[in-house]
Amino acid sequence: MELVEAGEEDLDTLVDRWYSLAKAMEPYDELNELAYAEITEVPDDGFRDHLDDDEITDYLVVHEDETIGFVTLRDGNHPSRQYSQYLRIVNLAIDRDHRNQGHGSKVVERVVEMARDQGCDHVKVSCEWQNEDARRFYRDTGFRPKQVDYARPLE
């Protein structure tokens, strides 16, 4: 398994996989409702912006020359904290046919290596509170609960 930095030619692949991930998140909270009824409506602008943002990088997850997922990483820092430099996993998705085969764990291991190489002192990730599978996955790959995000819709 390797992480291959995505480029302009990978925008359709990223949008397809992001849409699948975003659709899977919809049932967890009404705030996850997508604005796009069909994948064909999703612009690639969001991922195109990532290509120009020095703090965000998208990678394709490649196994045996086949793209099986993607991960989006964002650099960050908390200058007032002892543990100040971090790498955040923004999106991590492995295609359904390749799940439960250790690929996600390998992606996390690789992200941890990348964070160390970049001088980071920790890796962050968030997931839906109701998504017990994701919570279990992150606990099993060495993450611990640290903070709870709250959201309040403004209606």
mmCIF file of C-alpha atoms in Angstrom:
data_model
loop_
_atom_site.group_PDB
_atom_site.id
_atom_site.type_symbol
_atom_site.label_atom_id
_atom_site.label_comp_id
_atom_site.label_asym_id
_atom_site.label_seq_id
_atom_site.Cartn_x
_atom_site.Cartn_y
_atom_site.Cartn_z
ATOM 1 C CA MET A 1 0.000 0.000 0.000
ATOM 2 C CA GLU A 2 1.280 3.440 -0.834
ATOM 3 C CA LEU A 3 0.023 6.999 -0.662
ATOM 4 C CA VAL A 4 0.341 8.851 -3.953
ATOM 5 C CA GLU A 5 -0.083 12.615 -3.869
ATOM 6 C CA ALA A 6 -3.110 13.538 -5.951
ATOM 7 C CA GLY A 7 -2.884 16.043 -8.773
ATOM 8 C CA GLU A 8 -5.159 17.804 -11.205
ATOM 9 C CA GLU A 9 -5.647 14.571 -13.175
ATOM 10 C CA ASP A 10 -7.082 12.901 -10.042
ATOM 11 C CA LEU A 11 -9.887 15.384 -9.333
ATOM 12 C CA ASP A 12 -12.661 13.095 -10.634
ATOM 13 C CA THR A 13 -11.349 10.200 -8.559
ATOM 14 C CA LEU A 14 -11.238 12.372 -5.435
ATOM 15 C CA VAL A 15 -14.727 13.760 -5.990
ATOM 16 C CA ASP A 16 -16.149 10.252 -6.557
ATOM 17 C CA ARG A 17 -14.626 8.906 -3.382
ATOM 18 C CA TRP A 18 -15.451 12.005 -1.342
ATOM 19 C CA TYR A 19 -19.083 11.831 -2.454
ATOM 20 C CA SER A 20 -19.297 8.201 -1.398
ATOM 21 C CA LEU A 21 -17.822 9.070 2.004
ATOM 22 C CA ALA A 22 -20.078 12.106 2.422
ATOM 23 C CA LYS A 23 -23.205 10.075 1.513
ATOM 24 C CA ALA A 24 -22.220 7.491 4.125
ATOM 25 C CA MET A 25 -21.995 10.276 6.744
ATOM 26 C CA GLU A 26 -25.472 11.695 6.050
ATOM 27 C CA PRO A 27 -27.362 9.310 8.366
ATOM 28 C CA TYR A 28 -25.283 10.290 11.385
ATOM 29 C CA ASP A 29 -26.587 13.844 11.672
ATOM 30 C CA GLU A 30 -28.876 16.236 9.799
ATOM 31 C CA LEU A 31 -25.948 18.654 9.492
ATOM 32 C CA ASN A 32 -24.313 16.118 7.167
ATOM 33 C CA GLU A 33 -27.037 16.452 4.544
ATOM 34 C CA LEU A 34 -25.413 17.053 1.184
ATOM 35 C CA ALA A 35 -26.372 19.942 -1.052
ATOM 36 C CA TYR A 36 -25.929 17.682 -4.092
ATOM 37 C CA ALA A 37 -28.537 15.062 -4.988
ATOM 38 C CA GLU A 38 -26.248 13.418 -7.541
ATOM 39 C CA ILE A 39 -22.501 13.059 -7.857
ATOM 40 C CA THR A 40 -22.663 14.768 -11.250
ATOM 41 C CA GLU A 41 -23.672 17.984 -9.436
ATOM 42 C CA VAL A 42 -20.555 18.069 -7.249
ATOM 43 C CA PRO A 43 -18.010 20.614 -8.473
ATOM 44 C CA ASP A 44 -14.347 19.712 -8.188
ATOM 45 C CA ASP A 45 -13.571 23.205 -6.869
ATOM 46 C CA GLY A 46 -13.045 22.003 -3.300
ATOM 47 C CA PHE A 47 -10.340 19.546 -4.249
ATOM 48 C CA ARG A 48 -8.951 21.941 -6.852
ATOM 49 C CA ASP A 49 -8.499 24.457 -4.001
ATOM 50 C CA HIS A 50 -6.586 21.790 -2.061
ATOM 51 C CA LEU A 51 -4.008 21.663 -4.853
ATOM 52 C CA ASP A 52 -3.239 25.352 -4.251
ATOM 53 C CA ASP A 53 -3.304 25.190 -0.439
ATOM 54 C CA ASP A 54 0.096 24.516 1.150
ATOM 55 C CA GLU A 55 -1.561 23.207 4.320
ATOM 56 C CA ILE A 56 -3.771 20.557 2.648
ATOM 57 C CA THR A 57 -2.693 17.506 0.662
ATOM 58 C CA ASP A 58 -4.843 14.775 -0.860
ATOM 59 C CA TYR A 59 -3.404 11.323 -1.439
ATOM 60 C CA LEU A 60 -4.748 8.359 -3.328
ATOM 61 C CA VAL A 61 -4.454 5.075 -1.464
ATOM 62 C CA VAL A 62 -2.932 2.650 -3.970
ATOM 63 C CA HIS A 63 -2.672 -1.112 -3.459
ATOM 64 C CA GLU A 64 -1.180 -3.334 -6.163
ATOM 65 C CA ASP A 65 -1.496 -0.550 -8.770
ATOM 66 C CA GLU A 66 -5.193 -0.036 -7.967
ATOM 67 C CA THR A 67 -6.610 3.074 -6.276
ATOM 68 C CA ILE A 68 -8.630 1.815 -3.310
ATOM 69 C CA GLY A 69 -9.286 5.020 -1.384
ATOM 70 C CA PHE A 70 -8.072 8.465 -0.450
ATOM 71 C CA VAL A 71 -6.890 10.476 2.506
ATOM 72 C CA THR A 72 -6.866 14.245 2.985
ATOM 73 C CA LEU A 73 -4.289 15.704 5.382
ATOM 74 C CA ARG A 74 -4.015 19.216 6.819
ATOM 75 C CA ASP A 75 -1.000 20.699 8.588
ATOM 76 C CA GLY A 76 -1.694 22.703 11.698
ATOM 77 C CA ASN A 77 -0.278 24.136 14.865
ATOM 78 C CA HIS A 78 -1.229 25.369 18.293
ATOM 79 C CA PRO A 79 1.632 27.768 19.103
ATOM 80 C CA SER A 80 0.600 28.117 22.742
ATOM 81 C CA ARG A 81 0.699 24.366 23.449
ATOM 82 C CA GLN A 82 3.562 22.110 24.407
ATOM 83 C CA TYR A 83 2.359 19.725 21.678
ATOM 84 C CA SER A 84 1.981 22.316 18.980
ATOM 85 C CA GLN A 85 2.649 20.836 15.511
ATOM 86 C CA TYR A 86 0.136 18.372 14.145
ATOM 87 C CA LEU A 87 -1.075 16.658 11.033
ATOM 88 C CA ARG A 88 -4.859 16.240 10.834
ATOM 89 C CA ILE A 89 -6.590 13.459 8.964
ATOM 90 C CA VAL A 90 -9.507 15.338 7.401
ATOM 91 C CA ASN A 91 -10.863 12.516 5.226
ATOM 92 C CA LEU A 92 -9.975 8.847 5.170
ATOM 93 C CA ALA A 93 -11.941 6.442 3.020
ATOM 94 C CA ILE A 94 -11.170 2.960 1.790
ATOM 95 C CA ASP A 95 -13.423 1.530 -0.931
ATOM 96 C CA ARG A 96 -15.997 -0.904 0.449
ATOM 97 C CA ASP A 97 -14.492 -3.954 -1.329
ATOM 98 C CA HIS A 98 -11.135 -3.315 0.337
ATOM 99 C CA ARG A 99 -12.264 -2.647 3.911
ATOM 100 C CA ASN A 100 -11.379 -4.848 6.869
ATOM 101 C CA GLN A 101 -8.156 -5.947 5.186
ATOM 102 C CA GLY A 102 -5.776 -3.678 7.106
ATOM 103 C CA HIS A 103 -5.522 -0.941 4.474
ATOM 104 C CA GLY A 104 -6.934 1.795 6.717
ATOM 105 C CA SER A 105 -4.529 0.855 9.507
ATOM 106 C CA LYS A 106 -1.635 1.007 7.044
ATOM 107 C CA VAL A 107 -2.766 4.453 5.908
ATOM 108 C CA VAL A 108 -2.757 5.634 9.531
ATOM 109 C CA GLU A 109 0.727 4.140 10.064
ATOM 110 C CA ARG A 110 1.978 5.966 6.974
ATOM 111 C CA VAL A 111 0.376 9.243 8.091
ATOM 112 C CA VAL A 112 2.107 8.884 11.479
ATOM 113 C CA GLU A 113 5.438 8.394 9.672
ATOM 114 C CA MET A 114 4.771 11.457 7.518
ATOM 115 C CA ALA A 115 3.903 13.522 10.605
ATOM 116 C CA ARG A 116 7.157 12.520 12.294
ATOM 117 C CA ASP A 117 9.135 13.319 9.138
ATOM 118 C CA GLN A 118 7.511 16.787 9.060
ATOM 119 C CA GLY A 119 8.443 17.472 12.678
ATOM 120 C CA CYS A 120 4.924 17.119 14.034
ATOM 121 C CA ASP A 121 4.372 15.935 17.581
ATOM 122 C CA HIS A 122 0.873 14.519 17.147
ATOM 123 C CA VAL A 123 -1.777 13.431 14.651
ATOM 124 C CA LYS A 124 -5.428 14.482 14.957
ATOM 125 C CA VAL A 125 -8.622 13.081 13.523
ATOM 126 C CA SER A 126 -12.341 13.630 14.069
ATOM 127 C CA CYS A 127 -15.254 11.375 13.289
ATOM 128 C CA GLU A 128 -18.982 11.371 13.743
ATOM 129 C CA TRP A 129 -19.956 10.661 17.350
ATOM 130 C CA GLN A 130 -22.608 8.169 16.240
ATOM 131 C CA ASN A 131 -20.209 6.330 13.900
ATOM 132 C CA GLU A 132 -19.121 3.605 16.280
ATOM 133 C CA ASP A 133 -17.158 1.773 13.557
ATOM 134 C CA ALA A 134 -15.000 4.841 12.926
ATOM 135 C CA ARG A 135 -14.545 5.473 16.654
ATOM 136 C CA ARG A 136 -13.470 1.864 17.179
ATOM 137 C CA PHE A 137 -11.106 2.015 14.174
ATOM 138 C CA TYR A 138 -9.346 5.110 15.479
ATOM 139 C CA ARG A 139 -9.085 3.700 19.006
ATOM 140 C CA ASP A 140 -7.655 0.471 17.548
ATOM 141 C CA THR A 141 -5.030 2.454 15.597
ATOM 142 C CA GLY A 142 -3.762 4.235 18.700
ATOM 143 C CA PHE A 143 -5.880 7.383 18.885
ATOM 144 C CA ARG A 144 -7.542 8.415 22.120
ATOM 145 C CA PRO A 145 -10.529 10.659 22.711
ATOM 146 C CA LYS A 146 -9.388 14.185 23.491
ATOM 147 C CA GLN A 147 -12.095 16.648 22.618
ATOM 148 C CA VAL A 148 -15.748 16.637 21.644
ATOM 149 C CA ASP A 149 -17.010 18.932 18.881
ATOM 150 C CA TYR A 150 -20.482 20.370 19.186
ATOM 151 C CA ALA A 151 -22.560 21.839 16.383
ATOM 152 C CA ARG A 152 -25.612 24.054 16.491
ATOM 153 C CA PRO A 153 -27.668 24.613 13.365
ATOM 154 C CA LEU A 154 -28.838 28.185 12.856
ATOM 155 C CA GLU A 155 -32.358 27.958 11.582
#
